[in-house]
mmCIF file of C-alpha atoms in Angstrom:
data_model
loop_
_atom_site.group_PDB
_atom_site.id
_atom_site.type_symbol
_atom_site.label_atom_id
_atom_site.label_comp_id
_atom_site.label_asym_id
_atom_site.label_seq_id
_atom_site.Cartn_x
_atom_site.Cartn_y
_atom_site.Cartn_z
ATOM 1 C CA UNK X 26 0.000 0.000 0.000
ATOM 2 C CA UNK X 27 0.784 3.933 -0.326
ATOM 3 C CA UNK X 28 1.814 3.472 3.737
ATOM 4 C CA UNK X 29 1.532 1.481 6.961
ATOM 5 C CA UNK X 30 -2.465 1.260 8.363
ATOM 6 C CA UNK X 31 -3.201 1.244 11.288
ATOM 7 C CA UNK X 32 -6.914 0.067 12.568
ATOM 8 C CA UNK X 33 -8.910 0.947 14.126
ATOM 9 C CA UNK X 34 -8.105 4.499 14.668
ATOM 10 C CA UNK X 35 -9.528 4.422 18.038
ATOM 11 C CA UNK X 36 -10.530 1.953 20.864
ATOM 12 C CA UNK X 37 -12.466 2.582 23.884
ATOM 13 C CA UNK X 38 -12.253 -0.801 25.930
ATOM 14 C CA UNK X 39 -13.510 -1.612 29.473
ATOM 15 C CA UNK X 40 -10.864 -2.515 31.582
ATOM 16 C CA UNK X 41 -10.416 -6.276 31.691
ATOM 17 C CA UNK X 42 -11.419 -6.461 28.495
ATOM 18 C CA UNK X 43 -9.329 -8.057 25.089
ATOM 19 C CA UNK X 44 -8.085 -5.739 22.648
ATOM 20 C CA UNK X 45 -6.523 -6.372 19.062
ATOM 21 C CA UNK X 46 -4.713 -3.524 17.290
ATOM 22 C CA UNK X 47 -3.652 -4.271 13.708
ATOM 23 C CA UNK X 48 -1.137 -3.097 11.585
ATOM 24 C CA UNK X 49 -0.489 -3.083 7.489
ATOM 25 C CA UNK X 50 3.071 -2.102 6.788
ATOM 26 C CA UNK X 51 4.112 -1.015 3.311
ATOM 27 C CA UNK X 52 3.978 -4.051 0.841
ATOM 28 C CA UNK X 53 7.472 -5.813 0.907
ATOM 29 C CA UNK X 54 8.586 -4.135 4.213
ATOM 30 C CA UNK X 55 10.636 -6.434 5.928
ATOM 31 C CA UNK X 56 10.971 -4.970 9.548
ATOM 32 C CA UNK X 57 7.964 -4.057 11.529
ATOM 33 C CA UNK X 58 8.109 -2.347 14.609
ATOM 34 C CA UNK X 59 5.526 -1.502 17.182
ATOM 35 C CA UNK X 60 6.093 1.359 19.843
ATOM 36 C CA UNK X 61 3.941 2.527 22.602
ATOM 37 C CA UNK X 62 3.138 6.694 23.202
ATOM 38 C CA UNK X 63 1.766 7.490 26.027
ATOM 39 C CA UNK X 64 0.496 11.732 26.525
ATOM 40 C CA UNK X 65 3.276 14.073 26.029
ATOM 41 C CA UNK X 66 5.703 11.336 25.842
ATOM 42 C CA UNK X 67 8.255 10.217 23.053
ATOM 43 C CA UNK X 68 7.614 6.770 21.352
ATOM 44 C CA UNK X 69 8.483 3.658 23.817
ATOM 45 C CA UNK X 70 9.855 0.791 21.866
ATOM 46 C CA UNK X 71 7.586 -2.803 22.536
ATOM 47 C CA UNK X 72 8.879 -5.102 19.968
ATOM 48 C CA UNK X 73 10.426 -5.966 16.637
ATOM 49 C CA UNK X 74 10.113 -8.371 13.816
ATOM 50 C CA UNK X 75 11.823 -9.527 11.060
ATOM 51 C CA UNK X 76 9.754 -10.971 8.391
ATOM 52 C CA UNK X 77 7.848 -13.428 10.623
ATOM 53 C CA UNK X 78 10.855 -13.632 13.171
ATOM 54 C CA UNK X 79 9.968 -11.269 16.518
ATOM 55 C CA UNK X 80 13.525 -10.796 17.010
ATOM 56 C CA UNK X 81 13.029 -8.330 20.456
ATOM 57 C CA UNK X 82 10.478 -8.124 22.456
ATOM 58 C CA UNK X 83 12.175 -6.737 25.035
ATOM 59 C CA UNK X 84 9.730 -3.606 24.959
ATOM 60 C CA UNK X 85 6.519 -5.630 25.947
ATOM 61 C CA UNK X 86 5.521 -4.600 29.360
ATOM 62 C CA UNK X 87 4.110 -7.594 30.831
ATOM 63 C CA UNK X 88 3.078 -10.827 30.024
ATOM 64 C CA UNK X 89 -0.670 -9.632 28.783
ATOM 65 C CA UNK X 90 0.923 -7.864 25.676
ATOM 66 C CA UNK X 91 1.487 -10.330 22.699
ATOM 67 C CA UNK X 92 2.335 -9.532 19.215
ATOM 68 C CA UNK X 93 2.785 -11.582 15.823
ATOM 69 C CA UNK X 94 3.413 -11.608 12.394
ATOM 70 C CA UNK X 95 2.717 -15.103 11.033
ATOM 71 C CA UNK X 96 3.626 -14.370 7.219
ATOM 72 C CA UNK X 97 5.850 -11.628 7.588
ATOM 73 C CA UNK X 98 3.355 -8.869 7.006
ATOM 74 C CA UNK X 99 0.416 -7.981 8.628
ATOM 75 C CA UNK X 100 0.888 -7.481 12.220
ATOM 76 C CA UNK X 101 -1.519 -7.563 15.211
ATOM 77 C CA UNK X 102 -0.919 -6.518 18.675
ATOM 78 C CA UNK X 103 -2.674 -8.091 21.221
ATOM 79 C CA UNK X 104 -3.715 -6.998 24.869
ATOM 80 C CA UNK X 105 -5.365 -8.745 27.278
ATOM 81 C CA UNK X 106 -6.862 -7.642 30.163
ATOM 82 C CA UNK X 107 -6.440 -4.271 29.971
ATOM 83 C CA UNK X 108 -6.129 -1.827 32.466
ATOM 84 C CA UNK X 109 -6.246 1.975 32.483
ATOM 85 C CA UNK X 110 -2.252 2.321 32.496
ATOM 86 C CA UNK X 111 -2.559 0.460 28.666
ATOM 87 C CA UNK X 112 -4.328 3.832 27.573
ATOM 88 C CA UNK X 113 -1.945 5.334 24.815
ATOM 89 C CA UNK X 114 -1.360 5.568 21.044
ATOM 90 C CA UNK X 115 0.242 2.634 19.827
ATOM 91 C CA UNK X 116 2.508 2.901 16.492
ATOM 92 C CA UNK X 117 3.097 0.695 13.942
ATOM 93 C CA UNK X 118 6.437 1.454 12.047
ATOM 94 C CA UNK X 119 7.908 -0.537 8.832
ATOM 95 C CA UNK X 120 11.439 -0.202 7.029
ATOM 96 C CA UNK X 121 12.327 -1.940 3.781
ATOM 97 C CA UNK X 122 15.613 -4.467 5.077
ATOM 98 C CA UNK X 123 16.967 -3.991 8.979
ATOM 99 C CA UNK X 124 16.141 -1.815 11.158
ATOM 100 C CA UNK X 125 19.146 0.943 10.188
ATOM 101 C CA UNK X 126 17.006 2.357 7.698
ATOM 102 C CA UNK X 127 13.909 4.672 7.470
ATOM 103 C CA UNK X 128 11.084 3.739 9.798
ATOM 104 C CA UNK X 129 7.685 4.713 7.810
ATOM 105 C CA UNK X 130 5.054 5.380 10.944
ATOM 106 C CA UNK X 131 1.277 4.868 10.622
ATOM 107 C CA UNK X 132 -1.005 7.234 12.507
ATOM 108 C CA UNK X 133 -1.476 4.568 15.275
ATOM 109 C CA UNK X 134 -4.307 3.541 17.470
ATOM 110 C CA UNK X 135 -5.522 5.517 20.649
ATOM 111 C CA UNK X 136 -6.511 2.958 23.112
ATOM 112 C CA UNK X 137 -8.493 4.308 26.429
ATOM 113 C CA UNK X 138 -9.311 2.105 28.796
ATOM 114 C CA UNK X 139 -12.050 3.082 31.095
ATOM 115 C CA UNK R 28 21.662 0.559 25.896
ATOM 116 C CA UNK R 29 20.959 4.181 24.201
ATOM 117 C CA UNK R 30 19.661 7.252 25.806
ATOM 118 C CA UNK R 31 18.165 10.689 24.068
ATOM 119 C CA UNK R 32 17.267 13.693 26.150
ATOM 120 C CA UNK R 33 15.631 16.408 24.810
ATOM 121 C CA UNK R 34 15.912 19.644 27.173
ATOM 122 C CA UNK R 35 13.011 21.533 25.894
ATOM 123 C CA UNK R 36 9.393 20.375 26.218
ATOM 124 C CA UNK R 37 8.159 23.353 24.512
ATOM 125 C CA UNK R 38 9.750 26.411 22.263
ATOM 126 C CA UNK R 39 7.836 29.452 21.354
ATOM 127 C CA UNK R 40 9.348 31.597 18.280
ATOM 128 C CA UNK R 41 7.708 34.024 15.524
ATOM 129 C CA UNK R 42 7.325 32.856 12.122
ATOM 130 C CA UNK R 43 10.258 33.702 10.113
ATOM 131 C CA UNK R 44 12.709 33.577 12.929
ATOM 132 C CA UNK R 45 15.328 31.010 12.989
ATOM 133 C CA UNK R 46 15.084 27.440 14.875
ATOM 134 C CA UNK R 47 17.120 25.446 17.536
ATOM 135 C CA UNK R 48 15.989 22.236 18.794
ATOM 136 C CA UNK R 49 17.858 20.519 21.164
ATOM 137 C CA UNK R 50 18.910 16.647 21.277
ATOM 138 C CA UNK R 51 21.844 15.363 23.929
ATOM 139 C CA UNK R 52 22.225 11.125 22.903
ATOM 140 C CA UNK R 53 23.973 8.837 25.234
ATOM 141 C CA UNK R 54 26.011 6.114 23.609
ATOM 142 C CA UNK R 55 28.864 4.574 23.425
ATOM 143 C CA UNK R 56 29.836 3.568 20.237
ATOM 144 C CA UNK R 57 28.717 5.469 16.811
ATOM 145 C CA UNK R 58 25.634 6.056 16.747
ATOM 146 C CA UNK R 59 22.908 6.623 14.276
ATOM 147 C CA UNK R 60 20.959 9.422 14.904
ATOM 148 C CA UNK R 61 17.621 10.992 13.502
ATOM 149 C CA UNK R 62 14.900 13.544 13.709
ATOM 150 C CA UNK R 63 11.240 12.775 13.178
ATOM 151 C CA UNK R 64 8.579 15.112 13.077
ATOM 152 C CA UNK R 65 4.926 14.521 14.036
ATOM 153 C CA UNK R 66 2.223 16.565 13.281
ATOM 154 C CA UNK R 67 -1.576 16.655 14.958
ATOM 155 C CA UNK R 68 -3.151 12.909 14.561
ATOM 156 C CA UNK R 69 -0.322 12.127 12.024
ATOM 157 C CA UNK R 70 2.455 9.429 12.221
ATOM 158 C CA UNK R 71 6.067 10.408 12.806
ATOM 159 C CA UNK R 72 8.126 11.376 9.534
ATOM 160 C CA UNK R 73 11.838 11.449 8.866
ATOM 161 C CA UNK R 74 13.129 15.084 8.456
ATOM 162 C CA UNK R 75 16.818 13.790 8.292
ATOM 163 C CA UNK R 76 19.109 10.842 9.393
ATOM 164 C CA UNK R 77 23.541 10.808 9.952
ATOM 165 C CA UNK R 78 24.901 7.639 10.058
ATOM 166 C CA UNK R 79 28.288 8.825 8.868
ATOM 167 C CA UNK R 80 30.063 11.336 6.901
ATOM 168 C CA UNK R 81 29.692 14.893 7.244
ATOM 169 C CA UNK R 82 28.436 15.775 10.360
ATOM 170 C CA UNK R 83 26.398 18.455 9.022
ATOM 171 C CA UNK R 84 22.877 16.582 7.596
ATOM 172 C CA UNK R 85 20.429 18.200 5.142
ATOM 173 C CA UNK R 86 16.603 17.062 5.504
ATOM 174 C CA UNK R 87 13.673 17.987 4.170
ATOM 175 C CA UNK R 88 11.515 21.057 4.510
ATOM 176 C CA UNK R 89 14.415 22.959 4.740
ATOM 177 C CA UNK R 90 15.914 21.495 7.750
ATOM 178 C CA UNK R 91 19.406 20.456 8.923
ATOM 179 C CA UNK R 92 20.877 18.793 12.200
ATOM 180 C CA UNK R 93 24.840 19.159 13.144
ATOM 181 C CA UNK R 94 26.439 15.724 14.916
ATOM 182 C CA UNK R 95 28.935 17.034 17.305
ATOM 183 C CA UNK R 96 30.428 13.922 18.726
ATOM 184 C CA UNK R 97 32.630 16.218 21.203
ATOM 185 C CA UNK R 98 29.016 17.441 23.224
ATOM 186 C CA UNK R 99 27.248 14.228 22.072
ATOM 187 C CA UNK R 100 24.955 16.349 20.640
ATOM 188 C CA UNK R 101 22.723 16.283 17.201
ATOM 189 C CA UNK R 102 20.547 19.545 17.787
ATOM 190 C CA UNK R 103 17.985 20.518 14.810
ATOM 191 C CA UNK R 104 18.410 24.001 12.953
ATOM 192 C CA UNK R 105 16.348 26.199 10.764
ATOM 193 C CA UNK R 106 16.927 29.833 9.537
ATOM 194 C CA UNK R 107 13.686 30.694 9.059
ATOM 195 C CA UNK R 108 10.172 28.988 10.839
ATOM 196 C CA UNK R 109 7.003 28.703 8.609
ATOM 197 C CA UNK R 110 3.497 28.605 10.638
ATOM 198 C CA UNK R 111 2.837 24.581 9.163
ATOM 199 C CA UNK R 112 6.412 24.000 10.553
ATOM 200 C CA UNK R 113 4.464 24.048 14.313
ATOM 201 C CA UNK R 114 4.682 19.986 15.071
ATOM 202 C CA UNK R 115 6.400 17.544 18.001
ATOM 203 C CA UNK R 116 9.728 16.914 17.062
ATOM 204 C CA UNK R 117 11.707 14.185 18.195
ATOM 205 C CA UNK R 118 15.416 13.039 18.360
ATOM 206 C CA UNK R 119 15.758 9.386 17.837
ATOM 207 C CA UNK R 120 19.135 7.695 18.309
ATOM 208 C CA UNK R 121 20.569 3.679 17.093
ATOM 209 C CA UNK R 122 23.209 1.663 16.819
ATOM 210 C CA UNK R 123 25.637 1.562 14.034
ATOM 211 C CA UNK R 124 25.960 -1.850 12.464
ATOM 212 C CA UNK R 125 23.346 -4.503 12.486
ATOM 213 C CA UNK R 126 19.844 -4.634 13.754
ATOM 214 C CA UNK R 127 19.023 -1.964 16.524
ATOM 215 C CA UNK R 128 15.691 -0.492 18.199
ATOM 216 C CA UNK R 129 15.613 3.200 17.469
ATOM 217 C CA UNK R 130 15.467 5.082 20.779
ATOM 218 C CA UNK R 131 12.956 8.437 20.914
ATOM 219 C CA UNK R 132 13.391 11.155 23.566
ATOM 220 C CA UNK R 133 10.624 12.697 24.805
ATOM 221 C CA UNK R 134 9.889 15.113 21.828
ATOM 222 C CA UNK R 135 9.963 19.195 21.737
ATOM 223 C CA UNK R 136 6.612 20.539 21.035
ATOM 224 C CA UNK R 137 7.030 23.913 18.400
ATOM 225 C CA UNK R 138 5.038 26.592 18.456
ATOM 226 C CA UNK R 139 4.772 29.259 16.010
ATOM 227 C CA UNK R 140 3.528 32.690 16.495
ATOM 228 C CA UNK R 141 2.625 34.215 13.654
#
């Protein structure tokens, strides 16, 4: 595609409740990244693939956040349980090869948890 | 691991007047360093990368960052501010060679006066 989607654009989710943020990086992209923005902050890094391979997910705050990329495009990020410290905009990024290259951001998803 | 700081939450200048942003990087081998700029409900976007060379970097909309590896510095310039330039900026720094996880600081919010 013309650049990485991100859907949906918002989520409003009860807290304890499953969420599932997706993310379409730019067709051929090999390296997909996902960060975490919370208000007035800088993007926090939460994991990284390559292709299928999640090669750090060093970034993923506890054991409720899960992400995957099963054929090496689409991505979804998965929260369980959520609770009202999940609330932030979470990015999707893509680069063509590694990671020392351009990262293309979409315009992320604004989770609140109420 | 890498560090950015970014001194200045917010700067304040009139249109047409020249720009400094900010960006101290802790790191201790070369580094890779960047400046993305995010505007209202938009992803981030690349103004301008170093990963070696000339120290001084030219990006787009007219912008350029200096890589002083004496301060560890890699502060954002521009001689004369346009109204649509009024955005969150943020320093990013990685590591040279290989995969790495770009690191954000905390991002410098512009303001333009007109």
């Amino acid at each position: 595609g013309a650049g990485v989607s991100q859907s949906p654009r918002y989520k409003v989710a009860k807290r304890g409740q499953d969420v599932a943020l997706r993310c379409d990086p730019i067709s051929g992209h090999v390296s997909l990244f996902w960060y975490q923005q919370a208000l007035g902050q800088g993007p926090e890094f939460l994991t990284y693939f390559q292709n299928e391979a999640q090669l750090d997910k060093s970034g993923l705050p506890s054991d409720r956040f899960f992400a995957e990329r099963p054929e090496g495009s689409v991505s979804t990020l998965k929260i369980q349980r959520t609770q009202q410290e999940d609330s932030a905009v979470y990015l999707c990024a893509s680069s063509r090869r590694d990671s020392n290259e351009k990262l293309f951001f979409g315009s992320g998803t604004q989770l609140s948890v109420l | 691991a890498q560090s950015v700081t970014q001194p200045d939450i917010h700067i304040t200048v009139s249109e047409g007047a020249s720009l400094e942003l900010r960006c101290n990087y802790s790191y201790g081998a070369t580094p890779y360093l960047f400046w993305y700029v995010q505007s209202p409900g938009q992803g981030l976007q690349l103004l301008l990368k170093y990963f070696s060379g000339d120290t001084l970097v030219q990006g787009i909309k007219g912008f350029e960052a200096e890589f002083k590896r004496s301060q560890s510095s890699f502060n954002l310039r521009k001689p004369s501010v346009h109204w649509s330039d009024a955005a969150e900026y943020f320093c990013a720094v990685g590591a040279a060679g290989g995969s790495y996880i770009p690191t954000f600081g905390r991002g410098t919010s512009l303001i333009v006066h007109p």
